[in-house]
């Protein structure tokens, strides 16, 4: 079939069909991390023989001319960036050397490009497939910066890392098996042939020769400019949020919290509450203050798109003191008139939660902490302006230690939900 196509093209040029331009793309495979031409690998032997034969036939035909030959190198994205860049250049040079050893090509028709956008090629493969989590993969390829650095220039996130983390690595392994061989093993040779003009020889290389082609046999020939534009670097390497537990707010306990992402999957949260309401005439006290820390691990579909959303598990630690009394018996944490450390109760446990977007800058986080609460507390009765001690108790509580329905305000230029109601 390839021979018939080549003969048909040569025939059209020979019979005088003016303005005929032919573009032939040949894919030459390379082994992993190699830039050497291997005739025993894949279809390399037949593909290289085909292109050498076509170029030789054109040069022998007085009615045709070669207007441009472009060489492209490619490497799959699982390797390191600098190594891939060198590998791409070496593969491009290796293919050019092989062809020009067998066909005399003037420098004026040879063009080289070693900056093929492998991510765009990968996106095209993914888009044409029926792979699991297809939409999520395309979102990460097209919307996530290739590298994210903090203010000190340290690499803190990348497009590759997010893809490798998806679905516990199964998504990356699928692409490694199904798509990467076609990307890492492809160098593309493009030949442009045009019938010689009878009056004047065509000396100008068509503009299309100078335009790199980013495709192989099974990939669409045209890519829109929008898809090939480089993605802007993230303006912030960390994701921050301010929070308030609306359950505590409803109980007249003002509180505030902050959370910061630590890489793609981890975050650290801290919160503080303070309420000191009292009515000395009626001996009604509503006093509590304290705070806590949580270390969280994020997972699930939503967390793959952006930090601080989706499912999370973690560990939580709290300290607090309180004095509750409503005209009868009162309960006070810790030693009366003691220092803060003498009055502290404490709690620690494991937590589970889910954070969901409700607006561009707002999430709601539902969380439950279960574990142990301990510390000493006192029972007393207010009599004639005095607080009469009744009993001293040690608290040993196993069960829920904290419940949150938290309103989360996302901070930062790049920390927002893409669509109203969050990413779908």
Coordinates of C-alpha atoms in Angstrom, one line a residue:
X1 CA 0.0 0.0 0.0
X2 CA 2.8 2.4 0.9
X3 CA 4.5 1.7 -2.4
X4 CA 1.3 2.4 -4.4
X5 CA 0.8 5.7 -2.6
X6 CA 4.3 6.8 -3.3
X7 CA 4.0 5.8 -7.0
X8 CA 0.8 7.7 -7.3
X9 CA 2.4 10.9 -6.0
X10 CA 5.3 10.5 -8.3
X11 CA 2.9 9.9 -11.2
X12 CA 0.9 13.1 -10.5
X13 CA 4.1 15.2 -10.4
X14 CA 5.4 13.6 -13.6
X15 CA 2.3 14.3 -15.7
X16 CA 2.4 18.0 -14.9
X17 CA -0.2 18.5 -12.2
X18 CA 1.1 21.9 -11.0
X19 CA 1.3 23.0 -7.4
X20 CA 1.2 19.5 -6.0
X21 CA 2.7 19.4 -2.5
X22 CA 3.2 16.2 -0.6
X23 CA 3.9 15.7 3.1
X24 CA 5.1 12.4 4.3
X25 CA 5.5 11.6 8.0
X26 CA 7.6 8.7 9.1
X27 CA 7.8 7.5 12.7
X28 CA 11.1 6.0 13.8
X29 CA 11.1 4.2 17.2
X30 CA 13.7 4.5 19.9
X31 CA 14.1 2.2 22.9
X32 CA 13.8 3.7 26.4
X33 CA 16.5 6.3 27.2
X34 CA 18.2 5.5 23.9
X35 CA 19.0 7.7 20.9
X36 CA 20.5 5.1 18.7
X37 CA 18.8 4.0 15.5
X38 CA 17.9 0.3 15.9
X39 CA 16.7 -1.3 12.7
X40 CA 15.4 -4.4 14.6
X41 CA 13.1 -2.2 16.8
X42 CA 9.5 -2.1 15.6
X43 CA 9.0 -1.0 12.0
X44 CA 12.2 1.0 11.9
X45 CA 13.8 -1.0 9.0
X46 CA 10.8 -0.6 6.6
X47 CA 10.0 2.9 7.6
X48 CA 13.6 4.2 7.1
X49 CA 13.9 2.3 3.8
X50 CA 10.7 3.9 2.6
X51 CA 11.7 7.5 3.3
X52 CA 15.2 7.0 1.9
X53 CA 13.7 5.4 -1.3
X54 CA 11.2 8.3 -1.7
X55 CA 13.8 11.0 -1.3
X56 CA 16.1 9.2 -3.8
X57 CA 13.3 8.8 -6.3
X58 CA 12.4 12.5 -6.1
X59 CA 16.0 13.6 -6.5
X60 CA 16.3 11.5 -9.7
X61 CA 13.1 13.0 -11.2
X62 CA 13.8 16.2 -13.1
X63 CA 10.2 17.4 -12.7
X64 CA 10.2 17.4 -8.9
X65 CA 12.2 19.0 -6.1
X66 CA 12.4 18.6 -2.3
X67 CA 11.4 21.8 -0.7
X68 CA 11.9 20.9 2.9
X69 CA 12.8 18.0 5.3
X70 CA 12.1 18.5 9.0
X71 CA 13.4 16.4 11.8
X72 CA 11.7 16.1 15.2
X73 CA 12.7 14.4 18.4
X74 CA 10.4 13.3 21.2
X75 CA 10.7 11.7 24.7
X76 CA 7.9 10.6 27.0
X77 CA 7.3 12.7 30.2
X78 CA 8.3 10.1 32.8
X79 CA 11.9 11.1 32.6
X80 CA 13.6 14.2 34.2
X81 CA 13.2 17.4 32.2
X82 CA 16.9 18.1 31.5
X83 CA 17.6 14.5 30.6
X84 CA 14.6 14.5 28.3
X85 CA 15.7 17.7 26.6
X86 CA 19.1 16.2 25.8
X87 CA 17.5 12.9 24.7
X88 CA 15.2 14.7 22.3
X89 CA 18.1 16.6 20.8
X90 CA 20.1 13.4 20.4
X91 CA 17.3 11.5 18.8
X92 CA 16.7 14.3 16.3
X93 CA 20.4 14.4 15.5
X94 CA 20.6 10.6 15.2
X95 CA 17.7 10.5 12.7
X96 CA 19.1 13.3 10.6
X97 CA 22.6 11.7 10.5
X98 CA 21.1 8.4 9.3
X99 CA 19.1 10.0 6.5
X100 CA 21.8 12.4 5.3
X101 CA 24.3 9.6 5.2
X102 CA 22.1 7.9 2.5
X103 CA 20.6 10.9 0.8
X104 CA 22.4 14.1 -0.2
X105 CA 20.2 16.9 1.2
X106 CA 21.3 20.5 1.0
X107 CA 21.3 22.5 4.2
X108 CA 18.8 24.9 2.8
X109 CA 16.0 22.3 2.9
X110 CA 16.8 20.8 6.3
X111 CA 15.0 22.0 9.4
X112 CA 15.3 20.7 13.0
X113 CA 13.1 21.0 16.0
X114 CA 13.9 19.4 19.3
X115 CA 11.2 21.2 21.4
X116 CA 8.2 19.0 20.7
X117 CA 5.4 19.5 23.3
X118 CA 5.1 16.0 24.7
X119 CA 2.4 17.0 27.1
X120 CA 0.2 18.2 24.2
X121 CA 0.9 14.9 22.4
X122 CA -0.1 13.0 25.5
X123 CA -3.3 15.1 25.8
X124 CA -4.2 14.1 22.3
X125 CA -3.7 10.4 23.0
X126 CA -5.8 10.7 26.2
X127 CA -8.6 12.6 24.5
X128 CA -8.9 9.9 21.8
X129 CA -9.0 7.1 24.3
X130 CA -11.6 5.7 26.6
X131 CA -9.2 5.5 29.6
X132 CA -10.6 5.7 33.2
X133 CA -10.6 9.3 34.7
X134 CA -10.1 10.7 31.3
X135 CA -11.5 14.2 32.1
X136 CA -9.4 14.5 35.2
X137 CA -6.2 13.6 33.4
X138 CA -6.9 16.2 30.7
X139 CA -7.7 18.8 33.3
X140 CA -4.3 18.2 35.0
X141 CA -2.4 18.3 31.7
X142 CA -4.0 21.5 30.4
X143 CA -4.6 23.5 33.6
X144 CA -1.8 22.5 36.0
X145 CA 1.6 24.3 35.5
X146 CA 4.4 21.9 34.6
X147 CA 6.4 23.1 37.6
X148 CA 5.5 25.2 40.7
X149 CA 8.1 26.9 42.8
X150 CA 7.9 28.8 46.1
X151 CA 9.3 32.2 46.8
X152 CA 12.7 30.6 47.6
X153 CA 12.8 28.9 44.2
X154 CA 12.2 25.4 45.6
X155 CA 10.1 23.0 43.5
X156 CA 6.9 22.2 45.5
X157 CA 4.5 20.9 42.9
X158 CA 4.3 19.7 39.3
X159 CA 2.0 18.4 36.7
X160 CA 3.8 15.1 36.6
X161 CA 3.4 14.6 40.4
X162 CA -0.3 15.2 40.3
X163 CA -0.7 12.7 37.5
X164 CA 1.4 10.2 39.3
X165 CA -0.7 10.6 42.5
X166 CA -4.1 10.1 40.7
X167 CA -6.0 6.9 41.6
X168 CA -3.1 5.7 43.7
X169 CA -0.7 5.5 40.7
X170 CA -3.0 3.4 38.5
X171 CA -3.7 6.2 36.1
X172 CA 0.0 6.9 35.5
X173 CA 0.8 3.2 35.0
X174 CA -2.0 3.0 32.4
X175 CA -0.5 5.9 30.4
X176 CA 2.9 4.5 30.9
X177 CA 1.8 1.2 29.3
X178 CA -0.6 2.5 26.6
X179 CA 0.6 5.9 25.5
X180 CA 4.3 6.5 26.4
X181 CA 5.8 4.1 24.0
X182 CA 4.3 6.0 21.1
X183 CA 5.6 9.3 22.5
X184 CA 9.1 8.3 23.7
X185 CA 9.8 6.2 20.6
X186 CA 8.7 8.7 18.0
X187 CA 10.9 11.0 15.9
X188 CA 9.1 12.4 12.9
X189 CA 10.6 13.1 9.5
X190 CA 8.5 15.4 7.2
X191 CA 9.3 15.6 3.5
X192 CA 7.8 18.3 1.3
X193 CA 7.8 17.7 -2.5
X194 CA 6.6 20.1 -5.1
X195 CA 6.6 20.0 -8.9
X196 CA 9.3 22.2 -10.5
X197 CA 7.9 25.3 -12.2
X198 CA 8.6 25.3 -15.9
X199 CA 9.5 29.0 -16.1
X200 CA 11.2 29.6 -12.8
X201 CA 12.6 27.2 -10.2
X202 CA 10.8 27.3 -6.9
X203 CA 13.4 28.5 -4.5
X204 CA 11.3 29.7 -1.5
X205 CA 10.4 27.0 1.0
X206 CA 6.7 27.1 1.7
X207 CA 5.8 28.6 5.0
X208 CA 4.2 25.3 6.1
X209 CA 7.7 23.7 6.1
X210 CA 8.7 26.1 8.9
X211 CA 5.7 25.1 11.1
X212 CA 6.5 22.1 13.3
X213 CA 4.1 19.2 13.2
X214 CA 3.3 17.8 16.6
X215 CA 1.7 14.5 15.5
X216 CA 2.3 11.0 14.5
X217 CA 0.2 8.6 12.4
X218 CA -2.7 8.1 14.9
X219 CA -2.7 11.8 16.1
X220 CA -4.8 14.6 14.4
X221 CA -2.7 16.7 12.1
X222 CA -3.8 20.1 13.4
X223 CA -3.6 21.4 16.9
X224 CA -5.4 24.7 17.7
X225 CA -3.2 27.6 18.9
X226 CA -5.1 27.7 22.2
X227 CA -4.0 24.2 23.0
X228 CA -0.3 24.9 22.4
X229 CA 0.0 28.1 24.4
X230 CA 2.2 27.6 27.4
X231 CA 0.4 27.5 30.7
X232 CA 1.2 30.4 33.1
X233 CA 3.2 29.6 36.2
X234 CA 1.2 29.6 39.4
X235 CA 1.3 32.8 41.4
X236 CA 1.5 31.0 44.7
X237 CA 3.1 27.7 45.7
X238 CA 1.0 27.3 48.8
X239 CA -2.8 27.1 49.3
X240 CA -4.2 28.9 52.4
X241 CA -7.6 29.1 53.9
X242 CA -9.3 30.9 56.9
X243 CA -12.0 28.9 58.7
X244 CA -14.7 29.1 61.3
X245 CA -16.6 26.2 62.9
X246 CA -20.3 27.3 62.5
X247 CA -21.4 24.8 65.2
X248 CA -19.3 26.7 67.8
X249 CA -20.5 30.0 66.4
X250 CA -24.1 28.9 66.9
X251 CA -23.2 28.2 70.6
X252 CA -21.8 31.7 71.0
X253 CA -18.2 30.6 70.9
X254 CA -16.3 32.7 68.5
X255 CA -13.5 30.8 66.8
X256 CA -11.1 31.1 63.9
X257 CA -8.8 28.7 62.1
X258 CA -6.2 28.6 59.4
X259 CA -5.0 25.8 57.1
X260 CA -2.1 25.6 54.7
X261 CA -1.3 22.9 52.2
X262 CA 2.0 21.0 52.6
X263 CA 2.6 19.7 49.1
X264 CA -0.2 18.1 47.1
X265 CA -1.7 15.7 49.6
X266 CA -1.0 17.1 53.0
X267 CA -2.1 20.0 55.1
X268 CA -1.7 21.5 58.6
X269 CA -4.6 23.2 60.3
X270 CA -4.8 25.2 63.5
X271 CA -7.7 26.8 65.3
X272 CA -8.5 28.9 68.4
X273 CA -11.8 29.6 70.3
X274 CA -12.6 32.1 73.0
X275 CA -15.8 32.9 74.8
X276 CA -16.0 34.6 78.2
X277 CA -19.6 35.5 78.8
X278 CA -20.8 36.0 82.3
X279 CA -23.5 37.6 84.5
X280 CA -22.3 37.9 88.0
X281 CA -25.7 38.9 89.4
X282 CA -27.2 35.6 88.4
X283 CA -24.0 33.6 88.4
X284 CA -24.3 32.5 84.9
X285 CA -21.0 31.8 83.2
X286 CA -20.3 30.6 79.7
X287 CA -16.6 30.5 79.5
X288 CA -14.3 28.4 77.3
X289 CA -11.1 28.9 75.4
X290 CA -8.6 26.7 73.8
X291 CA -7.4 25.5 70.4
X292 CA -6.1 22.6 68.4
X293 CA -3.8 21.3 65.6
X294 CA -4.6 18.8 62.9
X295 CA -2.3 17.1 60.4
X296 CA -4.4 15.9 57.4
X297 CA -3.9 13.6 54.4
X298 CA -6.2 14.4 51.4
X299 CA -7.4 11.8 48.9
X300 CA -10.2 11.1 46.5
X301 CA -11.4 12.5 43.2
X302 CA -11.8 16.1 44.3
X303 CA -8.4 16.3 46.0
X304 CA -6.7 15.4 42.7
X305 CA -8.0 18.6 41.1
X306 CA -6.9 21.0 43.8
X307 CA -5.6 21.0 47.4
X308 CA -7.8 21.5 50.5
X309 CA -10.9 19.8 49.0
X310 CA -12.3 16.3 49.0
X311 CA -11.8 13.5 51.6
X312 CA -9.3 13.8 54.4
X313 CA -8.1 11.8 57.3
X314 CA -5.7 12.9 60.0
X315 CA -4.8 13.3 63.7
X316 CA -6.0 16.0 65.9
X317 CA -4.8 17.4 69.3
X318 CA -6.7 19.9 71.5
X319 CA -6.2 21.9 74.7
X320 CA -9.0 23.8 76.4
X321 CA -10.3 25.2 79.7
X322 CA -13.9 26.0 80.6
X323 CA -16.2 27.3 83.3
X324 CA -19.9 26.5 82.8
X325 CA -22.5 27.6 85.4
X326 CA -26.2 28.5 84.9
X327 CA -27.4 29.5 88.4
X328 CA -26.9 26.0 89.8
X329 CA -24.0 23.7 89.9
X330 CA -21.0 24.8 88.0
X331 CA -18.2 22.8 86.3
X332 CA -14.7 24.3 86.0
X333 CA -11.8 22.7 84.2
X334 CA -8.6 22.5 86.1
X335 CA -7.5 24.0 89.4
X336 CA -9.4 27.2 90.5
X337 CA -7.2 30.3 90.5
X338 CA -4.4 28.1 89.1
X339 CA -2.3 29.0 86.1
X340 CA -3.4 28.2 82.5
X341 CA -1.4 24.9 82.5
X342 CA -3.1 23.9 85.8
X343 CA -6.5 24.4 84.2
X344 CA -6.0 22.7 80.9
X345 CA -8.0 19.7 79.7
X346 CA -6.7 17.9 76.6
X347 CA -7.9 15.6 73.9
X348 CA -6.4 13.8 70.9
X349 CA -7.8 11.5 68.3
X350 CA -8.2 10.5 64.7
X351 CA -10.3 12.5 62.3
X352 CA -12.2 12.1 59.1
X353 CA -13.8 14.8 57.0
X354 CA -14.9 15.9 53.6
X355 CA -14.6 19.5 52.2
X356 CA -16.9 20.5 49.3
X357 CA -17.0 23.7 47.3
X358 CA -20.1 25.9 47.5
X359 CA -18.8 29.1 45.8
X360 CA -15.7 30.4 44.0
X361 CA -13.9 31.2 47.3
X362 CA -15.9 29.1 49.8
X363 CA -16.0 25.5 50.9
X364 CA -17.8 23.7 53.7
X365 CA -15.8 21.1 55.6
X366 CA -17.6 18.4 57.6
X367 CA -15.3 16.7 60.1
X368 CA -15.5 14.4 63.1
X369 CA -12.7 13.6 65.6
X370 CA -12.9 10.6 67.9
X371 CA -10.4 9.7 70.5
X372 CA -9.6 10.4 74.2
X373 CA -10.3 13.4 76.4
X374 CA -8.7 13.8 79.8
X375 CA -7.9 16.2 82.5
X376 CA -9.2 17.3 85.9
X377 CA -12.4 19.3 86.5
X378 CA -14.2 20.7 89.6
X379 CA -17.8 20.8 90.6
X380 CA -19.0 23.8 92.6
X381 CA -22.1 25.7 93.8
X382 CA -22.2 29.6 93.8
X383 CA -23.4 30.7 97.3
X384 CA -23.6 34.4 98.4
X385 CA -21.0 35.5 95.8
X386 CA -18.7 32.6 96.7
X387 CA -18.1 29.4 94.8
X388 CA -18.3 26.4 97.2
X389 CA -16.2 23.4 96.1
X390 CA -18.2 20.2 95.9
X391 CA -16.0 17.6 94.2
X392 CA -12.8 17.0 92.2
X393 CA -13.0 14.6 89.3
X394 CA -10.7 13.2 86.7
X395 CA -12.2 13.0 83.2
X396 CA -11.5 9.8 81.1
X397 CA -13.7 10.0 78.0
X398 CA -13.4 7.9 74.9
X399 CA -15.6 8.9 72.0
X400 CA -16.2 11.9 69.8
X401 CA -14.0 14.8 70.9
X402 CA -14.8 17.4 68.2
X403 CA -17.4 18.0 65.5
X404 CA -17.0 20.5 62.8
X405 CA -19.2 22.1 60.2
X406 CA -16.7 24.6 59.0
X407 CA -17.0 27.5 56.6
X408 CA -13.7 27.7 54.7
X409 CA -12.6 30.9 52.9
X410 CA -10.0 30.1 50.2
X411 CA -7.1 32.6 50.0
X412 CA -4.6 33.4 47.2
X413 CA -4.6 34.2 43.5
X414 CA -4.7 30.6 42.4
X415 CA -6.8 29.1 45.2
X416 CA -10.3 29.1 44.0
X417 CA -13.0 26.8 42.7
X418 CA -13.0 26.8 38.9
X419 CA -16.8 26.5 38.6
X420 CA -19.6 27.7 40.8
X421 CA -20.3 24.9 43.2
X422 CA -16.7 23.5 42.5
X423 CA -15.1 21.4 39.9
X424 CA -17.4 18.8 38.3

